[in-house]
Coordinates of C-alpha atoms (C1' of nucleotides) in Angstrom, one line a residue:
Chain A
M1 CA -2.9 21.8 19.2
I2 CA -0.7 19.2 17.6
K3 CA 1.1 18.5 20.9
D4 CA -2.1 17.5 22.6
E5 CA -3.1 15.3 19.7
L6 CA 0.2 13.5 19.8
R7 CA -0.1 13.1 23.6
A8 CA -3.5 11.5 23.2
A9 CA -2.1 9.2 20.5
I10 CA 0.7 8.1 22.8
R11 CA -1.7 7.5 25.6
Q12 CA -3.8 5.3 23.3
A13 CA -0.8 3.4 22.2
L14 CA 0.1 2.7 25.8
V15 CA -3.4 1.5 26.6
A16 CA -3.3 -0.7 23.5
C17 CA 0.0 -2.3 24.7
Y18 CA -1.6 -3.1 28.0
Q19 CA -4.6 -4.6 26.3
Q20 CA -2.4 -6.8 24.1
Q21 CA -0.3 -7.6 27.1
D22 CA 2.8 -6.4 25.4
L23 CA 3.2 -4.5 28.7
D24 CA 1.8 -5.4 32.0
S25 CA 2.3 -2.9 34.8
G26 CA -0.8 -1.0 33.8
E27 CA 0.7 2.3 34.9
I28 CA -0.4 5.4 33.0
P29 CA 1.3 8.7 33.9
E30 CA -1.0 11.6 34.6
E31 CA 0.6 13.6 31.9
I32 CA 2.7 12.2 29.1
Q33 CA 5.8 14.4 28.9
L34 CA 6.7 15.7 25.5
E35 CA 9.7 17.9 24.9
V36 CA 11.1 19.6 21.9
P37 CA 14.5 18.1 21.2
K38 CA 17.3 20.6 20.8
N39 CA 18.6 18.7 17.8
P40 CA 16.1 18.9 14.9
D41 CA 17.4 15.6 13.7
H42 CA 15.6 14.1 16.6
G43 CA 12.2 15.2 15.1
E44 CA 9.6 17.6 16.4
Y45 CA 8.9 16.0 19.7
A46 CA 10.3 13.4 21.9
T47 CA 9.1 11.6 25.0
N48 CA 10.9 9.9 27.9
L49 CA 7.9 7.7 28.7
A50 CA 9.7 4.4 28.2
M51 CA 12.4 5.5 30.7
L52 CA 9.8 6.4 33.2
L53 CA 8.0 3.1 32.9
A54 CA 11.2 1.0 33.1
R55 CA 11.1 0.5 36.8
A56 CA 7.4 -0.6 37.0
E57 CA 7.7 -2.8 34.0
K58 CA 11.0 -4.3 35.0
K59 CA 12.1 -4.1 31.4
S60 CA 14.8 -2.0 29.7
P61 CA 13.6 1.4 28.4
R62 CA 14.4 0.3 24.9
Q63 CA 12.3 -2.8 25.1
I64 CA 9.3 -0.8 26.2
A65 CA 10.0 1.8 23.6
E66 CA 9.9 -0.9 20.9
R67 CA 6.5 -2.1 21.9
L68 CA 5.1 1.4 22.0
T69 CA 6.5 2.4 18.7
A70 CA 5.1 -0.7 17.0
V71 CA 1.7 0.7 17.8
L72 CA 2.5 4.3 17.1
Q73 CA 3.9 3.6 13.7
K74 CA 0.4 3.4 12.4
S75 CA -0.6 6.9 13.5
E76 CA -1.5 9.2 10.7
L77 CA 0.0 12.1 12.6
L78 CA 3.5 10.6 12.3
E79 CA 5.8 10.2 9.5
K80 CA 8.5 8.5 11.5
V81 CA 8.9 7.1 15.1
E82 CA 12.4 6.4 16.3
I83 CA 14.0 5.0 19.4
A84 CA 17.1 6.8 20.4
G85 CA 19.7 7.0 23.1
P86 CA 18.8 5.5 26.4
G87 CA 15.2 5.0 25.4
F88 CA 13.8 8.3 24.1
I89 CA 11.1 8.0 21.5
N90 CA 11.4 10.6 18.8
F91 CA 8.5 11.7 16.6
R92 CA 8.6 13.2 13.2
L93 CA 5.3 14.6 12.2
S94 CA 3.7 13.8 8.8
P95 CA 3.3 16.2 5.9
A96 CA -0.5 16.0 6.5
C97 CA 0.1 17.7 9.9
W98 CA 2.1 20.5 8.3
A99 CA -0.5 21.2 5.7
A100 CA -3.2 21.2 8.4
T101 CA -1.2 23.6 10.4
L102 CA -1.0 26.1 7.5
H103 CA -4.8 25.8 6.9
R104 CA -5.4 26.3 10.6
V105 CA -3.3 29.4 10.8
L106 CA -4.9 31.1 7.8
A107 CA -8.5 30.0 8.7
D108 CA -8.2 31.2 12.3
G109 CA -6.4 34.4 11.3
A110 CA -6.2 36.8 14.2
N111 CA -7.6 34.0 16.5
Y112 CA -4.8 31.5 15.7
G113 CA -3.0 30.7 18.9
R114 CA -5.9 31.4 21.2
S115 CA -6.9 28.6 23.6
E116 CA -9.4 27.8 26.3
V117 CA -7.0 26.6 28.9
G118 CA -8.1 29.4 31.1
R119 CA -11.7 28.1 31.0
G120 CA -13.1 31.4 31.7
T121 CA -11.5 31.6 35.1
K122 CA -12.1 35.1 36.4
I123 CA -8.7 36.7 37.0
Q124 CA -7.7 40.2 37.9
V125 CA -4.4 41.7 37.0
E126 CA -3.6 44.7 39.2
F127 CA -0.6 46.6 38.0
V128 CA 1.2 50.0 38.0
S129 CA -0.8 51.3 41.0
A130 CA 1.8 54.0 41.4
N131 CA 1.1 56.6 44.1
P132 CA -0.7 59.5 42.5
T133 CA 1.9 62.0 43.8
G134 CA 4.0 62.4 40.7
P135 CA 4.4 61.4 37.1
L136 CA 5.3 57.8 36.2
H137 CA 9.0 57.2 35.9
I138 CA 10.9 54.6 34.0
G139 CA 10.8 52.1 36.9
H140 CA 7.0 52.0 36.6
G141 CA 7.3 51.4 32.9
R142 CA 8.4 47.8 33.2
G143 CA 5.7 46.8 35.6
A144 CA 3.2 48.6 33.4
V145 CA 4.2 46.7 30.2
V146 CA 4.6 43.4 31.9
G147 CA 1.2 43.7 33.5
D148 CA -0.5 44.8 30.3
A149 CA 1.1 42.1 28.2
L150 CA 0.3 39.4 30.8
A151 CA -3.3 40.5 30.9
A152 CA -3.4 40.2 27.1
I153 CA -1.8 36.8 27.1
L154 CA -4.2 35.5 29.7
Q155 CA -7.1 36.8 27.7
A156 CA -5.8 34.9 24.6
A157 CA -5.5 31.8 26.8
G158 CA -9.2 31.9 27.6
F159 CA -9.1 33.7 31.0
D160 CA -11.7 36.3 31.9
V161 CA -9.4 39.2 32.7
Q162 CA -9.8 42.5 34.3
R163 CA -7.1 45.1 34.4
E164 CA -7.1 47.3 37.6
Y165 CA -5.2 50.2 38.9
Y166 CA -5.3 50.7 42.7
I167 CA -5.0 54.4 43.6
N168 CA -3.3 55.0 46.9
D169 CA -5.2 58.2 47.6
A170 CA -5.6 57.9 51.3
G171 CA -2.2 57.8 52.9
N172 CA 0.3 60.2 54.3
Q173 CA 2.0 60.7 50.9
V174 CA -1.1 62.4 49.6
Q175 CA -1.0 64.8 52.6
T176 CA 2.7 65.4 51.8
L177 CA 1.7 66.3 48.2
G178 CA -0.9 68.6 49.5
R179 CA 1.5 70.4 51.8
S180 CA 4.1 70.6 49.0
I181 CA 1.6 72.2 46.6
L182 CA 0.3 74.6 49.2
A183 CA 3.9 75.8 50.0
R184 CA 4.5 76.4 46.3
L185 CA 1.2 78.2 46.0
R186 CA 2.0 80.5 48.8
Q187 CA 5.4 81.2 47.3
L188 CA 3.6 82.1 44.1
Q189 CA 1.6 84.6 46.0
G190 CA 4.8 86.1 47.2
E191 CA 4.6 84.8 50.7
S192 CA 7.8 83.6 52.2
V193 CA 7.0 80.2 53.6
E194 CA 9.3 77.3 54.4
F195 CA 9.0 74.3 52.1
P196 CA 8.2 71.1 54.1
E197 CA 11.2 69.1 54.9
D198 CA 9.7 65.9 53.5
G199 CA 8.0 67.7 50.7
Y200 CA 8.3 66.8 47.0
Q201 CA 10.9 69.1 45.5
A202 CA 10.3 68.4 41.9
E203 CA 9.3 70.9 39.2
Y204 CA 5.9 69.5 38.6
V205 CA 4.7 70.5 42.1
A206 CA 5.1 74.1 41.2
E207 CA 3.2 73.4 38.0
L208 CA 0.4 71.9 40.0
A209 CA 0.4 75.0 42.3
A210 CA 0.1 77.3 39.3
G211 CA -2.7 75.3 37.8
L212 CA -4.6 75.2 41.1
R213 CA -4.1 79.0 41.5
Q214 CA -5.6 79.6 38.0
E215 CA -8.6 77.3 38.7
Q216 CA -9.3 78.1 42.4
G217 CA -7.3 81.2 43.3
G218 CA -4.9 81.5 46.2
L219 CA -7.1 79.6 48.8
T220 CA -6.6 82.6 51.1
G221 CA -9.7 82.3 53.1
L222 CA -9.0 78.7 54.2
D223 CA -7.3 77.4 57.3
D224 CA -4.3 75.2 56.8
A225 CA -5.9 71.8 57.1
E226 CA -8.6 72.8 54.7
A227 CA -6.1 74.3 52.2
V228 CA -3.9 71.2 52.3
A229 CA -6.9 69.0 51.7
R230 CA -7.9 71.2 48.7
C231 CA -4.3 71.1 47.4
A232 CA -4.1 67.3 47.9
G233 CA -7.4 66.7 46.1
Y234 CA -6.5 68.9 43.2
G235 CA -3.0 67.4 43.0
V236 CA -4.1 63.8 43.0
A237 CA -6.8 64.4 40.4
E238 CA -4.3 66.2 38.1
V239 CA -1.5 63.6 38.6
L240 CA -3.9 60.8 37.8
K241 CA -4.8 62.5 34.6
W242 CA -1.1 62.6 33.7
I243 CA -0.7 59.0 34.6
A244 CA -3.7 57.9 32.5
T245 CA -2.5 60.0 29.5
D246 CA 1.1 58.6 29.7
L247 CA -0.2 55.0 30.0
E248 CA -2.4 55.5 27.0
A249 CA 0.6 56.8 25.1
F250 CA 2.1 53.5 26.0
G251 CA -1.0 51.6 24.7
I252 CA -2.2 50.7 28.2
T253 CA -5.8 51.2 29.5
F254 CA -7.5 49.9 32.6
D255 CA -10.9 48.4 33.0
N256 CA -11.1 49.8 36.5
W257 CA -9.4 52.5 38.6
Y258 CA -10.0 51.6 42.3
S259 CA -9.6 54.2 45.0
E260 CA -8.2 53.4 48.4
Q261 CA -10.1 56.3 49.8
S262 CA -13.4 54.8 48.6
L263 CA -12.7 51.8 50.8
Y264 CA -12.9 54.1 53.8
D265 CA -15.8 56.1 52.4
R266 CA -17.8 52.9 52.0
K267 CA -16.7 51.6 55.4
L268 CA -15.3 48.6 53.7
V269 CA -12.2 48.6 55.8
D270 CA -14.1 48.3 59.0
Y271 CA -16.4 45.7 57.4
E272 CA -13.5 43.5 56.3
L273 CA -11.6 43.9 59.6
D274 CA -14.8 42.7 61.3
R275 CA -14.8 39.6 59.2
L276 CA -11.2 39.0 60.3
R277 CA -12.2 39.6 63.9
Q278 CA -15.1 37.1 63.6
K279 CA -12.7 34.5 62.3
G280 CA -10.6 35.0 65.4
L281 CA -7.6 36.1 63.4
T282 CA -7.0 39.3 65.2
F283 CA -6.0 40.3 68.7
E284 CA -5.5 43.4 70.7
A285 CA -2.2 44.4 72.3
D286 CA -0.6 47.6 73.3
Q287 CA -3.8 49.4 72.4
A288 CA -3.5 48.3 68.8
L289 CA -5.3 45.8 66.7
W290 CA -3.2 43.0 65.3
L291 CA -3.6 40.4 62.6
R292 CA -2.2 37.0 63.6
T293 CA -0.3 36.4 60.4
T294 CA 2.4 34.3 62.1
D295 CA -0.2 31.4 62.2
F296 CA 0.0 31.3 58.5
G297 CA 3.7 31.7 57.6
D298 CA 4.6 35.3 58.3
D299 CA 7.5 35.9 60.6
K300 CA 5.7 38.5 62.8
D301 CA 2.2 39.6 63.5
R302 CA 1.0 42.8 61.8
V303 CA -0.7 45.9 63.1
L304 CA -4.1 46.8 61.5
I305 CA -5.1 49.7 63.7
K306 CA -2.5 51.7 65.4
S307 CA -2.6 52.7 69.1
D308 CA -3.7 56.1 68.1
G309 CA -6.7 54.7 66.3
S310 CA -5.6 55.3 62.8
Y311 CA -5.3 52.5 60.2
T312 CA -2.2 51.1 58.7
Y313 CA -1.7 50.8 55.0
F314 CA -1.8 47.1 55.6
A315 CA -5.4 47.5 56.9
S316 CA -6.7 49.0 53.7
D317 CA -4.7 46.6 51.6
V318 CA -6.2 43.7 53.5
A319 CA -9.7 45.1 52.9
Y320 CA -8.9 45.8 49.3
H321 CA -7.8 42.3 48.6
L322 CA -10.6 40.6 50.5
E323 CA -13.0 42.7 48.5
K324 CA -11.5 41.6 45.3
F325 CA -12.6 38.1 46.0
E326 CA -16.0 39.3 47.0
R327 CA -16.2 40.8 43.6
G328 CA -16.0 37.3 42.2
F329 CA -12.5 36.8 41.1
D330 CA -11.2 33.3 41.2
R331 CA -7.6 34.5 41.1
V332 CA -5.8 37.7 41.6
I333 CA -2.4 38.7 40.2
D334 CA -0.5 41.7 41.7
V335 CA 2.4 43.1 39.8
W336 CA 4.7 44.7 42.3
G337 CA 8.2 46.2 42.3
A338 CA 10.6 43.7 43.8
D339 CA 11.4 46.1 46.7
H340 CA 7.9 45.2 48.0
H341 CA 8.7 41.5 48.3
G342 CA 8.8 41.5 52.0
Y343 CA 5.1 42.3 51.9
I344 CA 4.1 39.0 50.3
P345 CA 4.1 36.7 53.3
R346 CA 1.7 38.9 55.3
M347 CA -0.7 39.2 52.4
K348 CA -0.7 35.5 51.6
A349 CA -1.0 34.7 55.3
M350 CA -4.0 36.9 55.6
L351 CA -5.8 35.2 52.7
K352 CA -4.8 31.8 53.9
G353 CA -6.2 32.6 57.3
F354 CA -9.3 33.6 55.6
G355 CA -9.5 30.2 54.0
L356 CA -8.7 31.1 50.4
P357 CA -6.5 28.7 48.4
A358 CA -2.8 29.3 48.4
D359 CA -2.7 30.3 44.7
A360 CA -5.6 32.7 44.9
L361 CA -3.2 35.5 45.0
E362 CA -0.1 35.4 42.8
V363 CA 2.4 38.2 43.2
L364 CA 4.6 38.9 40.2
L365 CA 7.7 40.7 41.3
I366 CA 9.3 43.0 38.8
Q367 CA 13.0 43.4 39.5
M368 CA 14.6 46.8 39.3
V369 CA 15.4 48.7 36.2
N370 CA 18.9 50.2 36.1
L371 CA 18.7 53.2 33.9
L372 CA 21.8 53.9 31.9
R373 CA 22.9 56.5 29.5
D374 CA 25.8 55.4 27.2
G375 CA 26.6 52.7 29.6
E376 CA 26.8 55.0 32.6
P377 CA 24.4 54.6 35.5
F378 CA 21.8 57.3 35.6
V379 CA 21.0 58.1 39.2
M380 CA 17.4 58.9 40.0
G381 CA 15.8 60.2 43.1
K382 CA 12.2 61.3 43.5
R383 CA 13.2 63.6 46.3
S384 CA 15.8 65.4 44.4
G385 CA 13.5 65.7 41.4
N386 CA 16.2 64.3 39.2
F387 CA 14.3 61.6 37.4
I388 CA 13.3 60.7 33.9
T389 CA 9.6 60.3 33.4
L390 CA 8.2 57.4 31.6
R391 CA 6.7 59.8 29.1
E392 CA 10.1 61.2 28.2
V393 CA 11.4 57.8 27.6
I394 CA 8.5 56.8 25.4
D395 CA 8.9 60.0 23.4
E396 CA 12.6 59.5 23.1
V397 CA 12.8 55.8 22.4
G398 CA 9.4 55.1 20.8
R399 CA 6.6 53.0 22.1
D400 CA 7.4 49.8 20.3
A401 CA 11.0 49.7 21.2
C402 CA 10.3 50.6 24.8
R403 CA 7.6 47.9 25.2
F404 CA 9.7 45.3 23.5
F405 CA 12.7 46.1 25.7
F406 CA 10.8 45.8 28.9
L407 CA 9.3 42.5 27.8
M408 CA 12.6 40.9 26.6
R409 CA 13.7 39.6 29.9
R410 CA 12.3 37.4 32.6
C411 CA 10.8 39.8 35.2
D412 CA 12.8 38.3 38.1
S413 CA 16.1 39.4 36.7
Q414 CA 17.2 42.9 36.8
L415 CA 17.1 45.0 33.6
D416 CA 19.7 47.4 32.3
F417 CA 17.9 50.0 30.3
D418 CA 20.3 52.0 28.2
L419 CA 18.5 55.1 26.8
E420 CA 21.0 55.5 24.0
L421 CA 20.9 51.9 23.1
A422 CA 17.1 51.6 23.1
K423 CA 16.9 54.8 21.1
Q424 CA 19.1 53.5 18.3
Q425 CA 16.9 52.8 15.3
N426 CA 19.2 50.1 14.0
S427 CA 19.9 46.5 14.0
D428 CA 21.1 46.4 17.6
N429 CA 17.5 46.9 18.5
P430 CA 15.7 43.5 18.3
V431 CA 12.2 45.0 17.9
Y432 CA 13.1 46.0 14.4
Y433 CA 14.3 42.6 13.5
V434 CA 10.9 41.1 14.2
Q435 CA 8.9 44.0 12.7
Y436 CA 11.1 43.8 9.6
A437 CA 10.1 40.2 9.0
H438 CA 6.5 41.3 9.0
A439 CA 7.2 44.2 6.6
R440 CA 9.1 42.0 4.3
I441 CA 6.2 39.7 3.9
C442 CA 3.9 42.6 3.3
S443 CA 6.3 43.7 0.6
I444 CA 6.1 40.3 -1.1
N445 CA 2.3 40.5 -1.0
R446 CA 2.5 43.9 -2.8
N447 CA 4.7 42.4 -5.5
A448 CA 2.6 39.4 -5.9
D449 CA -0.4 41.6 -6.3
E450 CA 1.3 43.6 -9.0
A451 CA 2.4 40.5 -10.8
G452 CA -1.1 39.1 -10.7
I453 CA -0.3 36.1 -8.5
P454 CA -3.2 35.6 -6.1
M455 CA -2.9 34.0 -2.7
P456 CA -4.4 30.5 -3.2
D457 CA -7.3 29.5 -1.1
R458 CA -7.4 26.4 0.9
D459 CA -8.4 24.1 -2.0
Q460 CA -5.9 25.6 -4.5
F461 CA -3.0 25.3 -2.1
D462 CA -0.7 22.5 -3.1
F463 CA 1.4 21.4 -0.2
S464 CA 3.6 19.2 -2.4
Q465 CA 5.2 22.4 -3.7
L466 CA 6.7 23.0 -0.2
S467 CA 9.5 20.7 0.5
L468 CA 12.5 22.8 1.4
E469 CA 14.1 22.4 4.7
E470 CA 13.5 26.0 5.6
E471 CA 9.9 25.7 4.7
V472 CA 9.3 22.8 7.1
A473 CA 11.3 24.7 9.7
L474 CA 8.9 27.7 9.4
I475 CA 5.8 25.5 9.6
R476 CA 7.2 23.7 12.6
Q477 CA 7.6 27.1 14.3
L478 CA 4.1 28.2 13.4
A479 CA 2.7 25.0 15.0
R480 CA 4.5 25.9 18.2
F481 CA 2.8 29.3 18.6
P482 CA -0.2 28.0 20.6
E483 CA 2.2 26.2 22.9
A484 CA 4.3 29.3 23.4
L485 CA 1.3 31.3 24.2
E486 CA -0.2 28.8 26.6
G487 CA 3.2 28.5 28.4
A488 CA 3.4 32.2 28.7
A489 CA 0.0 32.4 30.2
L490 CA 0.2 29.5 32.6
H491 CA 3.6 30.5 33.9
Y492 CA 2.9 34.2 33.9
E493 CA 6.0 34.8 31.6
P494 CA 5.4 37.3 28.8
H495 CA 9.1 37.1 27.8
R496 CA 8.4 33.7 26.3
L497 CA 6.5 35.3 23.5
V498 CA 9.3 37.7 22.8
F499 CA 11.7 34.8 22.4
Y500 CA 9.2 32.9 20.3
L501 CA 8.9 36.0 18.0
Q502 CA 12.6 36.3 17.6
E503 CA 12.9 32.7 16.6
L504 CA 10.1 32.9 14.1
A505 CA 11.5 36.1 12.6
A506 CA 14.9 34.4 12.3
A507 CA 13.4 31.5 10.5
L508 CA 11.7 33.8 8.1
H509 CA 14.7 35.9 7.4
S510 CA 16.8 32.8 6.8
Y511 CA 14.2 31.5 4.3
Y512 CA 13.9 34.8 2.6
N513 CA 17.6 35.1 2.0
R514 CA 18.0 31.7 0.5
H515 CA 14.9 31.4 -1.6
R516 CA 12.6 33.6 -3.5
V517 CA 8.9 33.4 -2.8
L518 CA 7.9 34.7 -6.2
V519 CA 9.5 32.5 -8.8
E520 CA 8.8 31.5 -12.5
D521 CA 6.5 28.6 -11.5
V522 CA 3.2 30.0 -10.4
R523 CA 2.3 26.9 -8.5
V524 CA 5.4 27.2 -6.4
S525 CA 4.9 31.0 -5.9
Q526 CA 1.4 30.4 -4.7
A527 CA 2.3 27.7 -2.2
R528 CA 5.0 29.9 -0.8
L529 CA 2.6 32.9 -0.6
Y530 CA 0.3 30.7 1.4
L531 CA 3.2 29.8 3.7
V532 CA 4.6 33.3 4.3
N533 CA 1.2 34.7 4.9
A534 CA 0.7 32.2 7.6
V535 CA 4.0 33.4 9.1
R536 CA 2.8 37.0 8.7
T537 CA -0.4 36.1 10.6
V538 CA 1.4 34.6 13.5
L539 CA 3.9 37.5 13.7
A540 CA 1.0 40.0 13.7
N541 CA -0.8 38.0 16.4
A542 CA 2.1 37.7 18.7
L543 CA 3.0 41.4 18.3
R544 CA -0.5 42.5 18.8
I545 CA -0.7 40.6 22.1
L546 CA 2.5 42.2 23.2
G547 CA 1.2 45.6 22.2
V548 CA 3.8 46.2 19.6
S549 CA 2.9 47.4 16.1
A550 CA 3.4 45.2 13.0
P551 CA 4.3 47.7 10.3
E552 CA 3.6 47.0 6.6
R553 CA 6.6 49.0 5.4
M554 CA 9.8 50.0 7.1
Chain B
rG1 C1' 21.5 38.3 61.8
rC2 C1' 17.0 36.7 58.9
rG3 C1' 14.4 36.7 54.1
rC4 C1' 13.5 37.4 48.5
rC5 C1' 15.9 37.6 43.5
rA6 C1' 20.1 36.8 40.5
rG7 C1' 25.2 34.5 39.2
rU8 C1' 25.4 30.4 32.1
rA9 C1' 30.6 32.8 26.1
rG10 C1' 34.3 39.3 26.4
rC11 C1' 29.1 42.0 27.1
rU12 C1' 23.4 41.4 27.6
rC13 C1' 20.6 37.3 28.3
rA14 C1' 17.4 32.3 26.8
rG15 C1' 17.3 27.4 28.5
rC16 C1' 9.5 25.2 29.4
rU17 C1' 7.3 19.9 34.2
rG18 C1' 15.2 17.2 35.5
rG19 C1' 16.9 14.5 29.4
rA20 C1' 20.5 13.4 24.2
rU21 C1' 26.5 17.3 21.7
rA22 C1' 24.3 23.9 26.9
rG23 C1' 21.7 28.2 22.9
rA24 C1' 20.7 33.5 20.8
rG25 C1' 22.0 38.6 20.1
rC26 C1' 26.0 42.2 20.5
rA27 C1' 31.3 42.7 20.2
rA28 C1' 35.7 39.9 17.1
rC29 C1' 37.1 37.6 12.4
rG30 C1' 35.8 35.9 7.1
rG31 C1' 32.0 35.9 3.3
rA32 C1' 26.9 37.3 0.5
rC33 C1' 23.4 43.0 -2.5
rU34 C1' 22.3 43.6 -11.6
rU35 C1' 17.3 38.8 -7.9
rC36 C1' 10.4 39.8 -3.7
rU37 C1' 13.3 45.7 1.4
rA38 C1' 21.1 44.2 3.4
rA39 C1' 17.0 47.2 9.6
rU40 C1' 18.9 40.8 6.3
rC41 C1' 21.7 36.2 5.6
rC42 C1' 25.9 32.4 5.8
rG43 C1' 30.4 30.9 8.2
rU44 C1' 34.6 30.9 12.1
rA45 C1' 36.0 31.6 17.0
rG46 C1' 34.5 31.8 22.0
rG47 C1' 31.9 27.8 28.2
rC48 C1' 35.1 23.7 35.2
rC49 C1' 26.6 26.8 33.6
rG50 C1' 29.8 31.2 40.9
rG51 C1' 32.2 27.0 44.3
rG52 C1' 31.8 22.3 47.4
rG53 C1' 28.8 18.2 48.8
rG54 C1' 24.2 15.3 47.9
rU55 C1' 19.7 13.0 45.3
rU56 C1' 19.5 9.3 40.2
rC57 C1' 19.7 5.8 34.7
rG58 C1' 20.6 11.3 33.8
rA59 C1' 21.5 17.9 37.1
rA60 C1' 22.5 24.6 34.3
rU61 C1' 17.6 22.8 36.3
rC62 C1' 16.0 19.4 42.5
rC63 C1' 18.2 19.4 48.0
rU64 C1' 22.2 21.4 51.3
rC65 C1' 26.4 24.5 52.8
rC66 C1' 29.4 28.5 51.3
rC67 C1' 30.9 33.0 48.0
rU68 C1' 29.4 37.5 45.1
rG69 C1' 25.8 41.4 43.6
rG70 C1' 20.9 43.7 44.1
rC71 C1' 16.6 44.4 47.2
rG72 C1' 13.9 44.1 51.8
rC73 C1' 13.2 43.2 57.1
rG74 C1' 8.3 50.1 60.9
rC75 C1' 2.2 51.0 65.1
rC76 C1' 5.9 54.4 57.0
rA77 C1' 3.2 54.2 52.5

RNA sequence: GCGCCAGUAGCUCAGCUGGAUAGAGCAACGGACUUCUAAUCCGUAGGCCGGGGGUUCGAAUCCUCCCUGGCGCGCCA
C-alpha cells in the first residue's frame, strides 16, 4: 500500500543522508512512524522522524527535516514535502499516486484491500459457544457478530482462519436441562410432579418436552437417571439446531462445532492432565488435583479434579485449549462475555506454564449489551423466562441493521441496544447511510448505461479530468482502505472498519450533492464514473467483510 | 478488600504505535430538491477529554493516587 511505499522512501532518504554525511548519528528507527494529520492542509501523511532523531543528532528537528526533505523532494510519489511546526515533515502525494490508486482498486475489485500481513498464520477464532440449554439471546448476538466479522477481517489480512463453536454439552447445566424437560414431559402425561427448583422455567422447555414425546413417547419404562439422560440428549441436539439456524439467519456459519463431551469420550481430558502432571505443574491437596497457576500470574491455584473424583469445568477447558494447539494453530482467539474476565489469568497461566508464548491465546472480552425499549431498560433473566431471543431481534430489526449496530462500538465499551431505535428504517440508523451511498452509485451506473456512456477502461481513463477537491478527498479515502483493514485485523478491532465506511460514505454523499457525475462532457463523465465505481467497489468490499449487504436500490 | 472494563459536546460514541487548532452522528438553530435516489448535503452553536500529581520538546493517550458506573473474585458452569 501507499503508506508502505512512502515509509520505504523515507528510509532510503535517511540512509542517503548518512551516506552524504548530511547526518551522522547513523540511527535508523525500526519503524518510521507515519500518521494521518487531522488537518488536510498538512497533506496525506506526516512523520515525526526529525524530532525523534534530534537528540542523537544533536541538531534541531528542523535542521534534520531540511536535510531529509532535500532528498525526498525528488521522489515520484510526492508532489510536495513541507516542514511544519516543531519539525514535522508533511507529505502531499502526487497525482500519479492517485491515478494508480484508482487503477488498483478497479483492477483488484473484490480483492482490493486484502493483504498478506497475516502470512498464513493459522489462527482460530472461537466464539458464541453459548450453552446448548436454550435459544440465543440478544447478549450472545454481539459476541457472535464481532467474532464473525473479526474472522472475516483476519482472513482478508492473510491469516488462515478457522471459526469454531465450543459446545458445553458435558456439564451440570445439561443435566438441569434434562431434568427440566423430564418434568415438563411428565406434566404433559398428566402426572403431578414438582418442577426442579433450579430448572429452566422458560416456554421452550415445554416445547422440547412435547417434541420429545412425539418422537420417543413418554419414556415410561425408564428409570429416572436414564430418562434424564434421554431428555438431556434430545434437548441439547434440538437446541443446537435452533442455535445453528438462528446464526445462519444472522449470516454466521462455523467451520467446526466442537463437543466438550467428546473430550471425555476420547479420554483427551486425562491425556492433557497427564501432560500437565509430567511437567510438574500439578499437585494434590485435600484429595483434589490442583494446577499450580499461581506460578504464572494467577492469584490462586485452581482445582482440576475435585475431591469426589469429578472434573471441574476448568479441567475440560484446559484440555480443550491445549488440544487446540495440538491441532496446529499458531494463535487462538476466544471471544468471551466480559463477565468471564476473571477466568483469563488462569487460562493464560496454564498455557504459559506449558511453555506457549504469551500471545498464543488472545481473549476478546465483549462488554455487556444493555437492552432498551424506547429508552427504558428491558430486564432479562433466563430463569424467569423473560428474555428476548436473538432471532426475535433479527426478525424485528433486520440482519443488516443488527449486525451494523453490534459492530459500531469498540467491544470493550458497553453497548446500549434500543430495539425501537435500531428498528427505525430512517436516517437515525447509520447502516442505511452507508448502504445508500452504494445504492446511489448503482443508480448512476444505470443512468450512464441508459445514456450510452460506458465505464472507461484503464487506458481510456483520463485522470486530468478529476481535479475537484472532493474527488481527491475520495481517492485519498480509497487509498486508506487497506490500512484500515490491516489495522482492524492486527488490533482485533472490527469497529474500525465501520468508522472507515461511514467516512467513505460521507465523502461520497458530499461529492454527490455538490457535483454531478454525468455531465455534458463525456470525458468528464467517464472519469467520474471510473472514480465512483472505485468507491462502490470499496464500499461493497468493506460491507461484505462485515456481513452487511450492499443493495443496488433502496 | 482485590481485580477487569469504562468515564471525551445535552445524548450515543470515535480518537490508530504519545503529536500540530480534540472529531462524528443524534438533538437544537438556519439554509439547499424543475438537475444522476433529500434514507442526502451545507452552515451555526455546543468541551477544565471524571479530579489531583508525575514522566517530556509535546499527554485525551503513558505512570501514580483518588472519585463514579458496570462486571467479576466457588472443589459452579
